[in-house]
Short mmCIF file of C-alpha atoms and ligand atoms in Angstrom, two decimals:
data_model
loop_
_atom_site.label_atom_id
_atom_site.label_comp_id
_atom_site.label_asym_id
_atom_site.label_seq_id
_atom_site.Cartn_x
_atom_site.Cartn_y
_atom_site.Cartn_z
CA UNK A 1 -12.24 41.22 -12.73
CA UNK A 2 -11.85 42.43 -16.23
CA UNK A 3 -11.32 45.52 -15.63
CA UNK A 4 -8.29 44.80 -13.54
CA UNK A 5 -6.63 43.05 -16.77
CA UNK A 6 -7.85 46.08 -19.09
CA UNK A 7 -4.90 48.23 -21.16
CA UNK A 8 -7.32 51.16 -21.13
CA UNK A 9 -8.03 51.68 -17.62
CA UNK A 10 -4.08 52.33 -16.68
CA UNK A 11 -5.12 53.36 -13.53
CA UNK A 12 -7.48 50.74 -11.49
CA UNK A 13 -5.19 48.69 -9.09
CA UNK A 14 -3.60 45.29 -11.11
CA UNK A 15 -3.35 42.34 -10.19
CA UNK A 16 0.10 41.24 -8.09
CA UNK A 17 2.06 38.86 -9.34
CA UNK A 18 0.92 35.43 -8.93
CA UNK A 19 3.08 33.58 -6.07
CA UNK A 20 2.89 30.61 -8.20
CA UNK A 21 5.54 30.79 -10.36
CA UNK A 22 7.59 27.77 -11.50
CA UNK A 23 10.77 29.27 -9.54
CA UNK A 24 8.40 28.75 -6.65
CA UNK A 25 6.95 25.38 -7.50
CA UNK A 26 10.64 23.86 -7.88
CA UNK A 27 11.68 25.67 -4.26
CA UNK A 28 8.58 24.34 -2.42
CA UNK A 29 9.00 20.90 -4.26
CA UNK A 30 12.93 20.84 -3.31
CA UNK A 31 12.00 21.65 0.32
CA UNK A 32 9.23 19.15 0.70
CA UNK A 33 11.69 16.22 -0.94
CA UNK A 34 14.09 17.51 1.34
CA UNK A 35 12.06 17.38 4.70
CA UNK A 36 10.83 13.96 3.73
CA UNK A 37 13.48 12.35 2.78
CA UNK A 38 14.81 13.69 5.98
CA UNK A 39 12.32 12.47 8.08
CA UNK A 40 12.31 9.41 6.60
CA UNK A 41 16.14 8.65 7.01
CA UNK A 42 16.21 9.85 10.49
CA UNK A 43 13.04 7.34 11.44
CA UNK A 44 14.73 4.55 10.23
CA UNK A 45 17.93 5.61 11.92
CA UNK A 46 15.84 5.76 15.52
CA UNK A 47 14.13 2.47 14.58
CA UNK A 48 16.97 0.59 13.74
CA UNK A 49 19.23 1.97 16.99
CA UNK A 50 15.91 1.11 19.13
CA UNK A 51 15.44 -2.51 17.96
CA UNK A 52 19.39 -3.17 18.05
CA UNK A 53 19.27 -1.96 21.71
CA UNK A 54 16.37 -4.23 22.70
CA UNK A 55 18.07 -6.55 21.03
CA UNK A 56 19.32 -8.84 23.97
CA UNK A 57 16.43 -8.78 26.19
CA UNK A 58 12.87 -10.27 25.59
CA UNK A 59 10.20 -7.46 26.87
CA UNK A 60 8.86 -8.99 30.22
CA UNK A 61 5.38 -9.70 29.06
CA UNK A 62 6.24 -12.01 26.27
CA UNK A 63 9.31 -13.35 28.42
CA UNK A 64 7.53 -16.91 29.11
CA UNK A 65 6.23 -16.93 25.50
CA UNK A 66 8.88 -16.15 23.00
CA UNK A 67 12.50 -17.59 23.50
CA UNK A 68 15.46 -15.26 23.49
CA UNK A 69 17.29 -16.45 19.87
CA UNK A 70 13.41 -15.64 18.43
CA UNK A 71 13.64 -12.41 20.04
CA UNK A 72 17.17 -11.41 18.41
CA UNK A 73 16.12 -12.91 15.29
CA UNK A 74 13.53 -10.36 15.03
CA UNK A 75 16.05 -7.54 15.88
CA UNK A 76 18.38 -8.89 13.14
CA UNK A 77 15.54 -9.13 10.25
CA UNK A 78 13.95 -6.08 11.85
CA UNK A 79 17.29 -4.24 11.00
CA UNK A 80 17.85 -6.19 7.81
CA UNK A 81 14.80 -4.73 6.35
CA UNK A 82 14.75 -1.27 7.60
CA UNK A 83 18.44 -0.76 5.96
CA UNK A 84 17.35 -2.37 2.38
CA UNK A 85 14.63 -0.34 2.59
CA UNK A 86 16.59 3.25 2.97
CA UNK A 87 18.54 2.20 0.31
CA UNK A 88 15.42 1.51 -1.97
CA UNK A 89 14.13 4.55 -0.76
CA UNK A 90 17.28 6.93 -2.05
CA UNK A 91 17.51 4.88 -5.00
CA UNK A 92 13.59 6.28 -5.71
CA UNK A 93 14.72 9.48 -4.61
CA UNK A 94 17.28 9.61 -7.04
CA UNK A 95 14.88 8.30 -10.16
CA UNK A 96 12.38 11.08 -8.87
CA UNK A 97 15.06 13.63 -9.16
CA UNK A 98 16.19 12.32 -12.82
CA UNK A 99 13.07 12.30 -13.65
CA UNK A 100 11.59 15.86 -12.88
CA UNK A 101 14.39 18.56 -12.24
CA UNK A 102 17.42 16.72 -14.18
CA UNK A 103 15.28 16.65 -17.11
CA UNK A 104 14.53 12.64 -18.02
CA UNK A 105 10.68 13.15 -18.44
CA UNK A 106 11.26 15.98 -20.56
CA UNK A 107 13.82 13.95 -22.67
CA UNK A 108 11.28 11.22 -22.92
CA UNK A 109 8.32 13.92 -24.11
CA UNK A 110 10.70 15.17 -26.82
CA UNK A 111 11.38 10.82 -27.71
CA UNK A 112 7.81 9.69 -27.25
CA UNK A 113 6.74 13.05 -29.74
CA UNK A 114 8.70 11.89 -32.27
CA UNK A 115 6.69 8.38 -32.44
CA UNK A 116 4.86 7.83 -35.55
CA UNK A 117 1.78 7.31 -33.42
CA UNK A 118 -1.21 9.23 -32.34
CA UNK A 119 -1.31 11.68 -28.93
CA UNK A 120 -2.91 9.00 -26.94
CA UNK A 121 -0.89 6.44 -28.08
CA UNK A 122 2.40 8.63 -27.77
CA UNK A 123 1.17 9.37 -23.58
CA UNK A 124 0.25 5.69 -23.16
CA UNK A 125 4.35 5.37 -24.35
CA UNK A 126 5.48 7.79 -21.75
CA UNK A 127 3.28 6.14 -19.10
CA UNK A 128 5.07 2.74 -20.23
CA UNK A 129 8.39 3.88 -20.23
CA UNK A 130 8.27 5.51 -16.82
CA UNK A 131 6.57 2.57 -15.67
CA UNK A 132 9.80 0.48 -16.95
CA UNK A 133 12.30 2.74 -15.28
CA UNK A 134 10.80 2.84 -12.41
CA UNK A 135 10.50 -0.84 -12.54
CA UNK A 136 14.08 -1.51 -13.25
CA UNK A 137 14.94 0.62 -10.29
CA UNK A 138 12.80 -1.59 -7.86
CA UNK A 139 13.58 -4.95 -9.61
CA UNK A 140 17.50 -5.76 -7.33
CA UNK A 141 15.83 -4.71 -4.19
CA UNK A 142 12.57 -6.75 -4.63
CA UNK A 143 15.59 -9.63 -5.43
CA UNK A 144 17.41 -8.61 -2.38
CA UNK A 145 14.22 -8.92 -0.39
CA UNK A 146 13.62 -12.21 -1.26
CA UNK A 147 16.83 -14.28 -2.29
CA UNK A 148 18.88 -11.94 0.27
CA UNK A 149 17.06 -11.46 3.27
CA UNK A 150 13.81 -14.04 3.25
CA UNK A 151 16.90 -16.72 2.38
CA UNK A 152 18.88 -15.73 4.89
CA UNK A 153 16.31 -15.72 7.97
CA UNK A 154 14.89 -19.21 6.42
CA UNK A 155 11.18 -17.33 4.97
CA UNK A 156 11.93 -17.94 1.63
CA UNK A 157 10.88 -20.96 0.16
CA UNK A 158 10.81 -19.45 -3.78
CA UNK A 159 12.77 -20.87 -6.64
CA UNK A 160 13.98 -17.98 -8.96
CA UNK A 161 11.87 -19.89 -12.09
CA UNK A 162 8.97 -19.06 -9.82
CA UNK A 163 9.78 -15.36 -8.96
CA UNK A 164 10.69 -14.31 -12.58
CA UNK A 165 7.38 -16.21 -13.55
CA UNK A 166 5.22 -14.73 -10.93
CA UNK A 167 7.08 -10.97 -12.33
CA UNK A 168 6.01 -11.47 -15.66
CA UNK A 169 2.32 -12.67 -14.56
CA UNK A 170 2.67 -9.07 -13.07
CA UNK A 171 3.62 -7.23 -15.60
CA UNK A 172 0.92 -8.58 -17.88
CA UNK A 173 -1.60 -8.19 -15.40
CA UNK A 174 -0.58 -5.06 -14.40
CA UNK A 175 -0.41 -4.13 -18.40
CA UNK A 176 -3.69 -6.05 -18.88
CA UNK A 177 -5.82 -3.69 -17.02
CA UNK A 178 -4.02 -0.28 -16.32
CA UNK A 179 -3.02 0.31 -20.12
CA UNK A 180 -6.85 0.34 -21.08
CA UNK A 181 -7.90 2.40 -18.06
CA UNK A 182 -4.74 4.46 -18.59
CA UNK A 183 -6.18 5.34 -21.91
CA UNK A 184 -9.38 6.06 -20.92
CA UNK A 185 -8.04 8.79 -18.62
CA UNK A 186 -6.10 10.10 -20.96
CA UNK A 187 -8.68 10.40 -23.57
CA UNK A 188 -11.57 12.54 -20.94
CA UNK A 189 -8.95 14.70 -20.12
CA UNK A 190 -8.83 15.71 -23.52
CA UNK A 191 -12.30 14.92 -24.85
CA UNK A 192 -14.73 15.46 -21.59
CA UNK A 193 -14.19 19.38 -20.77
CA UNK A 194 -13.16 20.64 -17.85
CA UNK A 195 -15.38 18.16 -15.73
CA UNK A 196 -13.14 15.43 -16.85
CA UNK A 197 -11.95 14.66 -13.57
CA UNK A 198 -15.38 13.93 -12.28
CA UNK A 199 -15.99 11.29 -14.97
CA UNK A 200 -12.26 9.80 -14.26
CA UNK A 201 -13.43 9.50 -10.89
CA UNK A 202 -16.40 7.67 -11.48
CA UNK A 203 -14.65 5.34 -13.83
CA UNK A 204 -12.00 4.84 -11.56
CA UNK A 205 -14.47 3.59 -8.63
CA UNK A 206 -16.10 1.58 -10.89
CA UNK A 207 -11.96 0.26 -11.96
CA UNK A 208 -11.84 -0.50 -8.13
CA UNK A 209 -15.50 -2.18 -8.19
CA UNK A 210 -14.36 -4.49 -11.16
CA UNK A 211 -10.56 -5.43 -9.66
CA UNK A 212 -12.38 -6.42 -6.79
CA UNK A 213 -14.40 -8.73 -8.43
CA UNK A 214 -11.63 -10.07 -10.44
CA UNK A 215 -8.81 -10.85 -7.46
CA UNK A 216 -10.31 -13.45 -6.29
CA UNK A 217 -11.31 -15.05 -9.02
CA UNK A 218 -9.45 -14.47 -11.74
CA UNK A 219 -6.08 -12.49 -11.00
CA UNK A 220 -5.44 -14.34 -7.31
CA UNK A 221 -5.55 -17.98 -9.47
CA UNK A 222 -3.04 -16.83 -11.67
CA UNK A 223 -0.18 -16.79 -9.02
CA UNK A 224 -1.76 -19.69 -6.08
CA UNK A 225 -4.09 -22.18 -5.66
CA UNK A 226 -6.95 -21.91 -3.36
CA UNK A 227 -9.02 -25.18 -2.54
CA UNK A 228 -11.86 -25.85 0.26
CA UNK A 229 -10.88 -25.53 3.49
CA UNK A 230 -10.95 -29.51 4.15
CA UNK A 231 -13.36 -31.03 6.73
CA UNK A 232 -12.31 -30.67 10.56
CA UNK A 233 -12.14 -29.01 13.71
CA UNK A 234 -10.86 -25.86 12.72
CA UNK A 235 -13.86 -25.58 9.47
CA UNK A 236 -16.56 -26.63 12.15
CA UNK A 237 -14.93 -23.63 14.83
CA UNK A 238 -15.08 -21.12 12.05
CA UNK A 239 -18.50 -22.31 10.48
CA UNK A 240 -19.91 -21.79 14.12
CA UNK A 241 -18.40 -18.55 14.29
CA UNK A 242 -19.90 -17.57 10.93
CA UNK A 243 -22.87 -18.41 12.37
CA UNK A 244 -22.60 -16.69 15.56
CA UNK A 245 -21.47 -13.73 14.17
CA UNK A 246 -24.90 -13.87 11.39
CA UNK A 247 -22.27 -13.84 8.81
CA UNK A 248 -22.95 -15.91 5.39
CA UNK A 249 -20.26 -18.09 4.23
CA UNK A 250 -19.80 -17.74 0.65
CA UNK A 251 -16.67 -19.77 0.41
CA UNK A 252 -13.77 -20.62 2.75
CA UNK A 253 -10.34 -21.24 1.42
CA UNK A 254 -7.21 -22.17 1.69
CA UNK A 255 -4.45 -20.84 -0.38
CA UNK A 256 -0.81 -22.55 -1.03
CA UNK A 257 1.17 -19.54 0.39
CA UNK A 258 3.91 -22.01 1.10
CA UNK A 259 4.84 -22.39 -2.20
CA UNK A 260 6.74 -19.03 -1.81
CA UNK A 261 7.37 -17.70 1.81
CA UNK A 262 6.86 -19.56 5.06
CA UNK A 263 4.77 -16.23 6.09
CA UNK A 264 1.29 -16.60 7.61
CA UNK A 265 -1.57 -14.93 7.28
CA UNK A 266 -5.76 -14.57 6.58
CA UNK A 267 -7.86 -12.50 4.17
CA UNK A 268 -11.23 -11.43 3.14
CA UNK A 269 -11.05 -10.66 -0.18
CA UNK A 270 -14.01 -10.05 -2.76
CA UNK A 271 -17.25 -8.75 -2.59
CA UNK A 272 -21.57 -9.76 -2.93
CA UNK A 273 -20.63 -12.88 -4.44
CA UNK A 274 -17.33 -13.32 -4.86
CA UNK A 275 -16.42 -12.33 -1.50
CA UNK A 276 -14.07 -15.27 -0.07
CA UNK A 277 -12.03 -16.02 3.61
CA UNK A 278 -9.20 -16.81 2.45
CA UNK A 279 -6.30 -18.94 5.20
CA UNK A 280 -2.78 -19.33 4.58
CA UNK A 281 -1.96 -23.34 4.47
CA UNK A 282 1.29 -21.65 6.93
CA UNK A 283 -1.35 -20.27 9.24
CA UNK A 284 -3.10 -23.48 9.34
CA UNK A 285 -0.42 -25.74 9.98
CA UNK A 286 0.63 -23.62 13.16
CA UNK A 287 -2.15 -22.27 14.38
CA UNK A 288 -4.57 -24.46 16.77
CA UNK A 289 -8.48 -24.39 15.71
CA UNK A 290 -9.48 -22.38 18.39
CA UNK A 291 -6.22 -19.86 17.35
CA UNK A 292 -7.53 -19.35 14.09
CA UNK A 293 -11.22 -18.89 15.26
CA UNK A 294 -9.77 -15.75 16.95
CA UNK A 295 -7.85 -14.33 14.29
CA UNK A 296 -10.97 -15.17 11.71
CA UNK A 297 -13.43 -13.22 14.34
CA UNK A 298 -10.67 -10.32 13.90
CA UNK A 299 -11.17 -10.05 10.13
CA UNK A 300 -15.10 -10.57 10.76
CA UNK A 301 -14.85 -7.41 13.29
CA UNK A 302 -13.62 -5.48 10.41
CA UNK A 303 -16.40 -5.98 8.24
CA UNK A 304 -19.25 -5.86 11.03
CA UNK A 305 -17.55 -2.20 12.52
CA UNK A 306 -17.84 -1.61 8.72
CA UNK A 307 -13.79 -0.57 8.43
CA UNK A 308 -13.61 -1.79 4.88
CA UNK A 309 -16.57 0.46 3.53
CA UNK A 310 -15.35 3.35 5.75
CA UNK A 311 -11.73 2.94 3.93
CA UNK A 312 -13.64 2.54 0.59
CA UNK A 313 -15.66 5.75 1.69
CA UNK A 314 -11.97 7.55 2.38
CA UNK A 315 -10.70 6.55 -0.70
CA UNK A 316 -13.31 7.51 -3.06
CA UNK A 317 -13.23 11.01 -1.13
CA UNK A 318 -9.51 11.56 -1.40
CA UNK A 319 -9.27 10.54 -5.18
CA UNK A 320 -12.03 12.72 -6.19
CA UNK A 321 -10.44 15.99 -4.05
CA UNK A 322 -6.78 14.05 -5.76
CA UNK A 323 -8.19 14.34 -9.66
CA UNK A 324 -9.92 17.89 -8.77
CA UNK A 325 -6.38 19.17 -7.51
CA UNK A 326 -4.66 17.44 -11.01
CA UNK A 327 -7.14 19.00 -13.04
CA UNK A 328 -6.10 22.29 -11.74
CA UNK A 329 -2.50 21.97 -12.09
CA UNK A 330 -2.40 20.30 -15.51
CA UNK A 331 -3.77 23.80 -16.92
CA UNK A 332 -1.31 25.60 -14.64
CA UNK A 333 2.03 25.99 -16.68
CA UNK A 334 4.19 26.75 -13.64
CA UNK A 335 3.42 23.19 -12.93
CA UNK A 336 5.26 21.48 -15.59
CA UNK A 337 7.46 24.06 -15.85
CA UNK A 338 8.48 23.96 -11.78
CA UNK A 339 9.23 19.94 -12.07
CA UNK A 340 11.89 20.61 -14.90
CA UNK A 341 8.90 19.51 -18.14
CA UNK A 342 8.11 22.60 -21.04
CA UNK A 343 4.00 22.52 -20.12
CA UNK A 344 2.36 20.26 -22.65
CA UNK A 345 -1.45 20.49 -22.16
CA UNK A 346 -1.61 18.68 -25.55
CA UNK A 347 -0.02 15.99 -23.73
CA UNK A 348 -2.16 15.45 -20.74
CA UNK A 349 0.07 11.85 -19.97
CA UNK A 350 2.87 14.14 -19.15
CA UNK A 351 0.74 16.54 -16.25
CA UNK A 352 -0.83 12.54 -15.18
CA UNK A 353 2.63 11.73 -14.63
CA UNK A 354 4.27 14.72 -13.06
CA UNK A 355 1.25 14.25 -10.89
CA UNK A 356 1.63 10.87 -9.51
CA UNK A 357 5.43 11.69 -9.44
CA UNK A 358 5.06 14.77 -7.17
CA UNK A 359 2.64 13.92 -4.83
CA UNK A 360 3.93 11.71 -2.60
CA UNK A 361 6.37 14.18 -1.68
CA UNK A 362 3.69 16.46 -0.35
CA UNK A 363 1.21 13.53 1.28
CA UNK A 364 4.38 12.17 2.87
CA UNK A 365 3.21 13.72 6.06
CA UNK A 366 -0.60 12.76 6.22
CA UNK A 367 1.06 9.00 6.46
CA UNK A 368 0.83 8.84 10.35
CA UNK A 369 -2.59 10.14 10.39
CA UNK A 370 -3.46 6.92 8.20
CA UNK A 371 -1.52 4.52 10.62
CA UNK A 372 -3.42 6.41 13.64
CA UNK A 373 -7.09 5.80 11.41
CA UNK A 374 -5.74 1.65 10.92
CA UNK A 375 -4.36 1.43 14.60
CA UNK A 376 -7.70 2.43 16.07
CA UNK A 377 -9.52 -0.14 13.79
CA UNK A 378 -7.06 -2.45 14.78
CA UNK A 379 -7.98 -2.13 18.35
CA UNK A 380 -11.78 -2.35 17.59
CA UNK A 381 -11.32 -5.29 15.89
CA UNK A 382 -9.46 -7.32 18.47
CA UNK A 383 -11.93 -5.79 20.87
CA UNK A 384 -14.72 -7.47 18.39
CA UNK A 385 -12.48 -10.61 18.61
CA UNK A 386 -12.40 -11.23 22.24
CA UNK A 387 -16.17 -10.60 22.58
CA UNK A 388 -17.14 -13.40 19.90
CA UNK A 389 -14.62 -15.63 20.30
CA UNK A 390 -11.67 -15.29 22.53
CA UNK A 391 -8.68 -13.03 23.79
CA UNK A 392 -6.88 -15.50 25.37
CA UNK A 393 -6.95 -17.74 21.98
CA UNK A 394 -6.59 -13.94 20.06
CA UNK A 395 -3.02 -13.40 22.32
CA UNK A 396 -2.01 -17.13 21.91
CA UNK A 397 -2.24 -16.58 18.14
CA UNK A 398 -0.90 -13.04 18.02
CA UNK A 399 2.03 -14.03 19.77
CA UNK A 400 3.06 -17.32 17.57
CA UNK A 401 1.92 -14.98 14.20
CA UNK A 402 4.43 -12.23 15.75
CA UNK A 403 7.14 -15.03 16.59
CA UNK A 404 6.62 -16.70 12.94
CA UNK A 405 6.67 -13.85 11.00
CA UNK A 406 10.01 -12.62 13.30
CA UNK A 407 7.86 -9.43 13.58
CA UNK A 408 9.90 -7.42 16.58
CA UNK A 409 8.42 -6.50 19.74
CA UNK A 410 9.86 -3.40 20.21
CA UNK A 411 9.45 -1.38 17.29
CA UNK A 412 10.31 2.67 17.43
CA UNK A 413 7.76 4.24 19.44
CA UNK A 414 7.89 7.19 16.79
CA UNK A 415 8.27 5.15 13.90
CA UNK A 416 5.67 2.67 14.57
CA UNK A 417 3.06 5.56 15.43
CA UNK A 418 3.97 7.39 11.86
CA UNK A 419 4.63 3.83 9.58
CA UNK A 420 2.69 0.89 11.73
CA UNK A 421 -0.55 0.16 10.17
CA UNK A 422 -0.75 -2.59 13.07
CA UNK A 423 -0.50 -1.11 16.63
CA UNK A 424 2.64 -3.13 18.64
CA UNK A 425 2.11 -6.07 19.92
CA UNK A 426 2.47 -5.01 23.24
CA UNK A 427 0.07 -2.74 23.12
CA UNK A 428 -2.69 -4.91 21.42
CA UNK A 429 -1.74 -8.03 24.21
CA UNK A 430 -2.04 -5.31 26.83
CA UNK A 431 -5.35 -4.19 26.18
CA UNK A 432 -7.15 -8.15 25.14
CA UNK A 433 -5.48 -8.76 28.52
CA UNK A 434 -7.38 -6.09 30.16
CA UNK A 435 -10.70 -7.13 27.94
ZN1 ZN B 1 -6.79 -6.31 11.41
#
């Protein structure tokens, strides 16, 4: 290996040039922006035309169950939302783009350097102000969403006191806990060798251990209100089905969703002893007890066929092969160099950044193999549903949720299989109907 590199030995074979140059690194990084941009825009082109095209006729199955306006209301938000979304999507496209090759990050190394303030302190400024950009560029379609297209379909029941509160709540939060683990990152990838990213990783499962532990009770409270699920048929139908299913009950509530969206839905959330079941008081109010029974024996499935602990399992796997694949490119200069930054090891913030920056761009295309992993458990769980409690109550529920939510019935076949973490809800009637 040496001997290769050695001045005095002029003729032993050398090494090639290494393919990874930064010329390289910005041409692969181009074409995979490119190609997934690309593929993202022409999805949402096919999904859109498809649901537009359905528009006017309900699918046969749900013909006796959902009215046609429903159905076309569906199309219409269906459409609404895929089209805000493109346009959120180029307008990230555009910040990525500013950012890396057209030279913002590298404007805001050179600012951030010139702080009177330590290295850690001056990353921790860059994390911040990328954060704040990035921020500013979501902030009018996140107002869009709600005041724009929840409004206009009747799902919004918000004041915009209550969304600018609930935004700063976030911020806070958000600030609360990432700045402090930020730092810590920052500070073993300078101080803990080149193992740091093994110690990142173990901090940042135990990060994921502790937010767990502090949703439900201390960062959910900040934005709703949950109180006992009150005394009645639907508590005694899920406190038998807790029962049934050997499951103990370590708190059942409900939460004031309807302060902000007319929405529905149910969560576990938690874990040991802070786990919690979670209802929305909008799920209540229009579900029938034996309705929600179902849809609570769906969430139960996913913790008996042990899909939250195989996700966790996932997770923890990815991020560790994630921070072993940062490590390696934050000492590679054609890194910084191919995404438009001088290479700063000094300034491990700026590689953390470029990192979280790129990446997407490459994982775009692992996303159906995601939605394929959450459709199956899907499946299982309804499967799980119908056995302990009951597919005819599962449908009944599925198809008012679906009908509520304006959710459409015929999504993209190729888009749903690469976006839908949910199979369709044909597909999920079908098969409890054949259970
Ligand atoms: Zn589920």
């Amino acid at each position: 290996m040496g001997r290769a590199f050695s001045h005095t030995s002029a003729g032993a074979p050398r090494a090639g040039p290494s393919p990874l140059t930064a010329p390289a690194f910005t041409a692969a990084f181009v074409v995979a922006l490119a190609l997934s941009l690309a593929l993202q825009l022409w999805l949402a082109r096919r999904h859109m035309t498809h649901v537009a095209s359905h528009r006017d006729a309900v699918p046969p199955a749900f013909a006796e169950r959902i009215p046609l306006p429903a159905h076309r209301k569906a199309a219409d938000y269906t459409v609404a939302r895929t089209r805000l979304h493109v346009a959120e999507t180029l307008a990230e496209t555009a910040l990525l783009i500013a950012l890396t090759l057209g030279g913002g990050l590298a404007a805001l190394v050179g600012w951030t350097s010139s702080l009177p303030l330590g290295g850690l302190a001056q990353d921790l400024a860059l994390i911040v102000a990328v954060a704040v950009l990035s921020g500013l560029v979501g902030l009018p379609f996140a107002y869009r969403q709600t005041f724009g297209i929840e409004a206009r379909f009747g799902f919004n029941r918000t004041t915009r006191a209550l969304w600018a509160a609930d935004l700063v709540k976030g911020i806070l939060v958000g600030a609360a806990l990432g700045l402090p683990f930020a730092a810590l990152v920052l500070w073993l990838m300078k101080a803990a060798g080149t193992l740091w990213w093994v110690w990142a990783w173990a901090f940042w499962i135990g990060f994921q251990f502790l937010l767990l532990a502090l949703y439900p009770t201390v960062i959910a409270p900040l934005f709703n209100k949950f109180s006992p699920l009150p005394e009645g048929p639907a508590r005694a139908a899920i406190e038998a089905l807790l029962a049934r299913c050997g499951f103990e009950n370590r708190g059942l509530f409900v939460m004031d969703g309807s302060r902000r969206s007319s929405h529905g839905n149910a969560f576990f959330t938690g874990f040991g002893r802070a786990k919690r079941i979670v209802f929305f008081d909008t799920l209540l109010e229009r579900l029938a007890p034996d309705e929600i029974e179902a849809v609570l024996a769906h969430e139960l499935g996913h913790f008996r066929l042990k899909h939250v602990l195989k996700r966790m399992l996932w997770m923890a796997a990815f991020s560790l092969a994630f921070l072993a694949l940062l490590a390696w490119l934050a000492a590679s200069p054609w890194f910084y160099e191919g995404l438009g930054v001088p290479a700063a090891p000094e300034r491990p913030g700026v590689a953390l950044l470029l990192f979280f920056l790129a990446l997407p761009v490459f994982t775009f295309v692992l996303a159906p193999l995601a939605s394929l992993y959450s459709r199956r458990h899907e499946f299982e769980a309804d499967a799980f549903a119908a056995k302990h409690a009951s597919a005819g109550s599962l449908v009944r529920a599925l198809v008012k949720m679906y009908e509520d939510n304006a959710a459409t019935l015929t999504p993209d076949p190729l888009h749903s299989a690469f976006h839908d973490s949910h199979p369709p809800a044909a597909a999920r009637i079908a098969r409890l109907g054949a259970a």
